[in-house]
CSV table of C-alpha atoms in Angstrom, one decimal:
chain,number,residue,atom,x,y,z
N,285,UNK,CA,160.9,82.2,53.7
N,286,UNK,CA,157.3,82.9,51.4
N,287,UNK,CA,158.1,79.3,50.2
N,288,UNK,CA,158.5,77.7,53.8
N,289,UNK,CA,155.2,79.6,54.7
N,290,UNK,CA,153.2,78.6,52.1
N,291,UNK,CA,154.1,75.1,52.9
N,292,UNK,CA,153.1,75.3,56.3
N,293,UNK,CA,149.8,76.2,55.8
N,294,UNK,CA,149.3,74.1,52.8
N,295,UNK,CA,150.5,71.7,55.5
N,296,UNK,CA,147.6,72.6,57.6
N,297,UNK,CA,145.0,72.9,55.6
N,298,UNK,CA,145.5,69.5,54.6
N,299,UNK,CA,145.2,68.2,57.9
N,300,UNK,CA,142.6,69.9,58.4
N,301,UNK,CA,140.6,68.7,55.6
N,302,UNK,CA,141.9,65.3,56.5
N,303,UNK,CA,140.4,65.3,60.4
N,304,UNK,CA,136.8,66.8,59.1
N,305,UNK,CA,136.7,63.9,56.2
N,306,UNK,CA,137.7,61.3,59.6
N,307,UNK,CA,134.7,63.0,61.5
N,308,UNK,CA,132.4,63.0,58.8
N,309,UNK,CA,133.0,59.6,57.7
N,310,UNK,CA,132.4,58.5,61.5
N,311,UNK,CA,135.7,57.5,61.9
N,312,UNK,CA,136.8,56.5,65.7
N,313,UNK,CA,138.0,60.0,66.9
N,314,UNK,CA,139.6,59.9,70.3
N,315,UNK,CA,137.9,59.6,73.8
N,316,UNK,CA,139.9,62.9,74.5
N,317,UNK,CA,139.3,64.9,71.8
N,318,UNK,CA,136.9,68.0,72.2
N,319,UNK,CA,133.7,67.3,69.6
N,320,UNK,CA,131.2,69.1,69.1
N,321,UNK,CA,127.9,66.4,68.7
N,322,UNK,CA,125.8,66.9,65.4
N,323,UNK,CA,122.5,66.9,66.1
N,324,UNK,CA,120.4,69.2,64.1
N,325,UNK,CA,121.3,71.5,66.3
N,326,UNK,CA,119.8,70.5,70.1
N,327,UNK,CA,123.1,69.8,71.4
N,328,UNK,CA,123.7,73.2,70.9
N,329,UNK,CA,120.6,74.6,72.4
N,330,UNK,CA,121.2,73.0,75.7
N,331,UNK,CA,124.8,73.7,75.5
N,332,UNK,CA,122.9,77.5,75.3
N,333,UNK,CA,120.9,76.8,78.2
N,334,UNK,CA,123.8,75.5,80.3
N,335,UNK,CA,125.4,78.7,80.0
N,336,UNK,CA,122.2,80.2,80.7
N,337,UNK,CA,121.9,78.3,84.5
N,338,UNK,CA,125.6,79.6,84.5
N,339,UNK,CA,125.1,83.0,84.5
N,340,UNK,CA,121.3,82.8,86.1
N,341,UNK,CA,122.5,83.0,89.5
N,342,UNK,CA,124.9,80.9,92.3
N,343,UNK,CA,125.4,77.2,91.9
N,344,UNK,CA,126.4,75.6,95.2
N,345,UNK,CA,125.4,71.9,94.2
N,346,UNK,CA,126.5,70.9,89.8
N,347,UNK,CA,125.8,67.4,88.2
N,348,UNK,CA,127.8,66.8,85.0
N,349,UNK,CA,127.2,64.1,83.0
N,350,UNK,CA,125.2,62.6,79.8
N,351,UNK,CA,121.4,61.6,80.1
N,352,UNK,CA,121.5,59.3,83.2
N,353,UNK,CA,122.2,63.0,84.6
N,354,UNK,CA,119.7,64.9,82.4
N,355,UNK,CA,117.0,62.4,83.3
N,356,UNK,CA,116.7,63.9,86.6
N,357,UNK,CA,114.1,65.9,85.4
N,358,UNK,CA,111.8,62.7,85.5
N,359,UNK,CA,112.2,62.9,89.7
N,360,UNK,CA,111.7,66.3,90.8
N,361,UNK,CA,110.4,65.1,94.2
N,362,UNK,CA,113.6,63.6,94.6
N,363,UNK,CA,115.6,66.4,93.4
N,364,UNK,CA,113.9,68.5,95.2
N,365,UNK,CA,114.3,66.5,98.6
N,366,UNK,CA,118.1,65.6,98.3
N,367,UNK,CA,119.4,68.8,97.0
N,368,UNK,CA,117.0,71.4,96.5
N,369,UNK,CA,118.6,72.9,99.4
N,370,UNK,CA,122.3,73.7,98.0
N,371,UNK,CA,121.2,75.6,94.7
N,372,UNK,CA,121.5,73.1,92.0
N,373,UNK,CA,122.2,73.1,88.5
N,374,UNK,CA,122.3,70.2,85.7
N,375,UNK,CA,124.5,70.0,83.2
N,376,UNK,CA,123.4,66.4,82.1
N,377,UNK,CA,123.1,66.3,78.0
N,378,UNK,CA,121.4,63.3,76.6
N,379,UNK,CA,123.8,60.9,74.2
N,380,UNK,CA,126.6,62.8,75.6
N,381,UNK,CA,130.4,60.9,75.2
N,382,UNK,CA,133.5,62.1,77.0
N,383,UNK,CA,134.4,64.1,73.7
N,384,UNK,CA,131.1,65.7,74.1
N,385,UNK,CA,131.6,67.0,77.7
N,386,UNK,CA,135.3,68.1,77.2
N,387,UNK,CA,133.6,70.1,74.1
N,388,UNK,CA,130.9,71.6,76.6
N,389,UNK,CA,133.5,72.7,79.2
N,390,UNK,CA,135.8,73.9,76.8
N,391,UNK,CA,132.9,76.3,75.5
N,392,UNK,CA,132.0,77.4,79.0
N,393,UNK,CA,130.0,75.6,81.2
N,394,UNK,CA,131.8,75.9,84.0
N,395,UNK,CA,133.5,79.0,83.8
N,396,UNK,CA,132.5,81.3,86.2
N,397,UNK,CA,131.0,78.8,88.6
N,398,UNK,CA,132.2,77.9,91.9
N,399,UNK,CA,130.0,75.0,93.0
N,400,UNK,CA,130.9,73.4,96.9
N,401,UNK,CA,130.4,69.6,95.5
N,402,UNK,CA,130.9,68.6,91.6
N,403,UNK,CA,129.4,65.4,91.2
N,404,UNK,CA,130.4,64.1,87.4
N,405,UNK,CA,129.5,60.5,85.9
N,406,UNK,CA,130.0,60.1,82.2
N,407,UNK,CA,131.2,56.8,79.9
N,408,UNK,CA,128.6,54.7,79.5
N,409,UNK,CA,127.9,55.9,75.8
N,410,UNK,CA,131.5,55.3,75.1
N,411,UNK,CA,131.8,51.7,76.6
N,412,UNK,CA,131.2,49.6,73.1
N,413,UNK,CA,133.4,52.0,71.0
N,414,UNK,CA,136.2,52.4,73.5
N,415,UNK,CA,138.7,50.5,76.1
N,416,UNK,CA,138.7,51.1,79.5
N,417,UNK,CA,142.0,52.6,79.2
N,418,UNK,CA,140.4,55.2,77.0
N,419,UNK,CA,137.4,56.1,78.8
N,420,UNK,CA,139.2,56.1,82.3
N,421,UNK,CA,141.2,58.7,80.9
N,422,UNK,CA,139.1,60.9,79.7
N,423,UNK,CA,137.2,60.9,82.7
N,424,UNK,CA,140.5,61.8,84.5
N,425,UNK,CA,140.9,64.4,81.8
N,426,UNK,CA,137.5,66.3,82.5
N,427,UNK,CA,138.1,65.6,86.5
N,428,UNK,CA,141.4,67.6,85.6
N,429,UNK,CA,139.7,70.3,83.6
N,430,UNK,CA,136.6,70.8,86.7
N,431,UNK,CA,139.8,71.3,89.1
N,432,UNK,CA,141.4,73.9,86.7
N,433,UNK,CA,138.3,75.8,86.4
N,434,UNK,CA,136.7,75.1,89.6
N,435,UNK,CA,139.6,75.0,91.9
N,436,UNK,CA,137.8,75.5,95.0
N,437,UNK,CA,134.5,72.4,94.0
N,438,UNK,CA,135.4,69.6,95.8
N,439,UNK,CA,134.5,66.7,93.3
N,440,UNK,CA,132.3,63.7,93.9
N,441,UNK,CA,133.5,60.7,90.7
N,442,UNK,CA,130.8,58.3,90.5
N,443,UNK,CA,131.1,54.6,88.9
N,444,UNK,CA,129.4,54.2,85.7
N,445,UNK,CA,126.0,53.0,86.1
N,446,UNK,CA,125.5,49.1,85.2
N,447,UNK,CA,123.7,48.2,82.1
N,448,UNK,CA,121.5,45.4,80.7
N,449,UNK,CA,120.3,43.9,77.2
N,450,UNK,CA,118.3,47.0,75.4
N,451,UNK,CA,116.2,46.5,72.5
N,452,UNK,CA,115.0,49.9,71.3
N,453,UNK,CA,112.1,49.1,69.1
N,454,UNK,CA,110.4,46.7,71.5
N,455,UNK,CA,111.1,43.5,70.2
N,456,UNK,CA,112.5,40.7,72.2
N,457,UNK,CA,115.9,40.5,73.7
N,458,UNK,CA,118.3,38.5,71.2
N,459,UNK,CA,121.7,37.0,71.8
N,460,UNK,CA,123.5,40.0,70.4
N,461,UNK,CA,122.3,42.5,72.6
N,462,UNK,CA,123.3,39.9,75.8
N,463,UNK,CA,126.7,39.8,74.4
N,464,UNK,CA,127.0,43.6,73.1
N,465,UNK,CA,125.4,44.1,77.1
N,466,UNK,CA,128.3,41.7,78.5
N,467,UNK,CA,131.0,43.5,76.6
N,468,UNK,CA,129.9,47.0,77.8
N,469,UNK,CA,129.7,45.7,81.1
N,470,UNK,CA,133.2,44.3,81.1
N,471,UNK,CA,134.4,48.2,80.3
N,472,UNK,CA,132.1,49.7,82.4
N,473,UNK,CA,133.8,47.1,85.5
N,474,UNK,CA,137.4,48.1,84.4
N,475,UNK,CA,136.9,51.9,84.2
N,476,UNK,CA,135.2,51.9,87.3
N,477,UNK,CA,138.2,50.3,88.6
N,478,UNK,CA,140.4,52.9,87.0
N,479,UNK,CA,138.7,56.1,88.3
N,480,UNK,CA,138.8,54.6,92.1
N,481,UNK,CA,142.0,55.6,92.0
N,482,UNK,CA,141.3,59.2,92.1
N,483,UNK,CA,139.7,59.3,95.6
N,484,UNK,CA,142.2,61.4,97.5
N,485,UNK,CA,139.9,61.4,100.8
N,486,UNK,CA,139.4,65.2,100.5
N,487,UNK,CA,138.9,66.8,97.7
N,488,UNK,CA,138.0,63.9,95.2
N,489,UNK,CA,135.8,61.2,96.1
N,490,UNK,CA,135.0,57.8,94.2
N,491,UNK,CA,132.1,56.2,95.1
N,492,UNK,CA,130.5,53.0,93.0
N,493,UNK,CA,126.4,52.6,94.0
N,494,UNK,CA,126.2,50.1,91.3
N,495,UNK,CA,125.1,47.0,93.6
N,496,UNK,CA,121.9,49.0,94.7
N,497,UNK,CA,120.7,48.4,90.9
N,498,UNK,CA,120.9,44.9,90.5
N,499,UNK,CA,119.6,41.7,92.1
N,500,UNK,CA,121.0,39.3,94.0
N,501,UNK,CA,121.8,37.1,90.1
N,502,UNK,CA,123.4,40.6,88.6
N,503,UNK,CA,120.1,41.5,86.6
N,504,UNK,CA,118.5,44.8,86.5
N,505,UNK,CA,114.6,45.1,87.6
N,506,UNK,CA,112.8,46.8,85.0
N,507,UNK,CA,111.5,48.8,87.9
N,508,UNK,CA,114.9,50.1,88.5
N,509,UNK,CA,115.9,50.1,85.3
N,510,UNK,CA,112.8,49.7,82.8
N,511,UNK,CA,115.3,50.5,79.5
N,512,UNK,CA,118.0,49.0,81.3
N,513,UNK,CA,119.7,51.8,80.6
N,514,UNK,CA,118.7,55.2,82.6
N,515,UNK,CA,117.1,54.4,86.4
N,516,UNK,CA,113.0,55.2,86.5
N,517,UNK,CA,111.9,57.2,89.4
N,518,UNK,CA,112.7,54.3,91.9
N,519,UNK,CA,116.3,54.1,90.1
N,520,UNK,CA,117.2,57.6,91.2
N,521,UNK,CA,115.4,57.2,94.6
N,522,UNK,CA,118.5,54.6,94.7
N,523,UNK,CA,120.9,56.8,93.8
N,524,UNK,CA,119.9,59.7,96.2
N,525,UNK,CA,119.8,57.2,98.9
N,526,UNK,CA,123.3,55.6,98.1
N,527,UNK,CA,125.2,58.6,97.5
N,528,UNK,CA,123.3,60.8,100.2
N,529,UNK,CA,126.2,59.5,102.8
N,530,UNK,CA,128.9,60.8,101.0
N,531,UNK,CA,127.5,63.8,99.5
N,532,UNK,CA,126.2,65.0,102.7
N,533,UNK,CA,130.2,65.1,104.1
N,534,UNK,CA,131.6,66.9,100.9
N,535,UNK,CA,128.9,69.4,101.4
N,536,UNK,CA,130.1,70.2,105.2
């Protein structure tokens, strides 16, 4: 029996070892999987200030997402306008992946909370490392985790945001950022696909604003867009505008 034991937790240990060597070495670790983000530690100080809003006082109005959502910040007229009314919170974290999120509520963020309207949009930082089929079930994952904790939020499942060519330092846009763009975009299409399947009518609703971002030949204006990544103030002027509709009826 002390032999069997031993083994068991030799058995463990090992695999244990094994999955921090994986995450160390940047191995692909699933879009499911709860993971902490290492990041000299700022992840975890707005993880810390999450909680904080948490327990600060009533949340009737919570946006969950990565820094698309944390970027609000950059719009507080808007903010203030559209949703200033119905007490709300942010729980955006810049670079944030599914694994990320499922990590976050996991640790917390939501327990206790009991918003009216959960609006959640979160994948784009996965779409070059991951399938659709992956990311679309994460998604589903964390919309199943909000309903476990949050029973009573009603949640609004918006399509990932379209992206464009990004070069970071500046330079000129090069073929490989059209194509790594392209590929993203593919994903992005299909999981948006994916998740429309969760609009029940009631208590989940889908709801893709992507076409409000682009032209009329698919591109991005940098005044929408200037990274052609996260919206500028007249990006989320967009979004407020698009999803206002919507919103407006979950929040009845």
């Amino acid at each position: 029996m002390k032999k069997t034991i031993y083994l068991r937790l030799l058995l463990a240990a090992l695999l244990t070892v094994g999955q921090v060597g994986a995450h160390a070495a940047g191995a692909k670790v699933s879009a499911l999987e709860a993971v902490e983000k290492q990041d000299n530690g700022v992840f975890l100080k707005k993880h810390e200030a999450i909680l904080a809003r948490g327990k600060s006082g009533p949340i009737g109005l919570l946006f969950l997402g990565d820094s698309i959502t944390e970027r609000w910040r950059i719009a507080p007229h808007i903010w203030d306008k559209y949703y200033g009314a119905y007490q709300p919170a942010n729980f955006g974290i810049g670079g944030d992946r599914t694994q990320h999120v499922i990590w976050r509520i996991e640790h917390g963020e939501l327990d206790g909370l009991s918003p009216k309207v959960t609006v959640l949009m979160l994948g784009t930082n996965n779409s070059l490392d991951y399938t659709a089929e992956e990311i679309a079930a994460a998604d589903r994952k964390i919309v199943g985790m909000i309903r476990a904790r949050m029973p009573d939020s009603k949640i609004l499942v918006l399509g990932i945001f379209p992206r464009g060519p990004r070069e970071r330092d500046g330079s000129p846009v090069t073929e490989a950022s059209v194509a790594e763009a392209a590929k993203r975009m593919q994903t992005i299409d299909a999981v948006n696909r994916d998740l429309a399947g969760l609009d029940d009518g009631k208590t989940i609703r889908f709801l893709n604003i992507n076409s409000v971002f682009v032209d009329q030949d698919g591109r991005i204006p940098a005044a929408i867009m200037p990274d052609q990544l996260h919206p500028g103030p007249a990006g989320y002027q967009l979004w407020a505008d698009a999803m206002q509709p919507v919103l407006e009826g979950m929040l009845k």
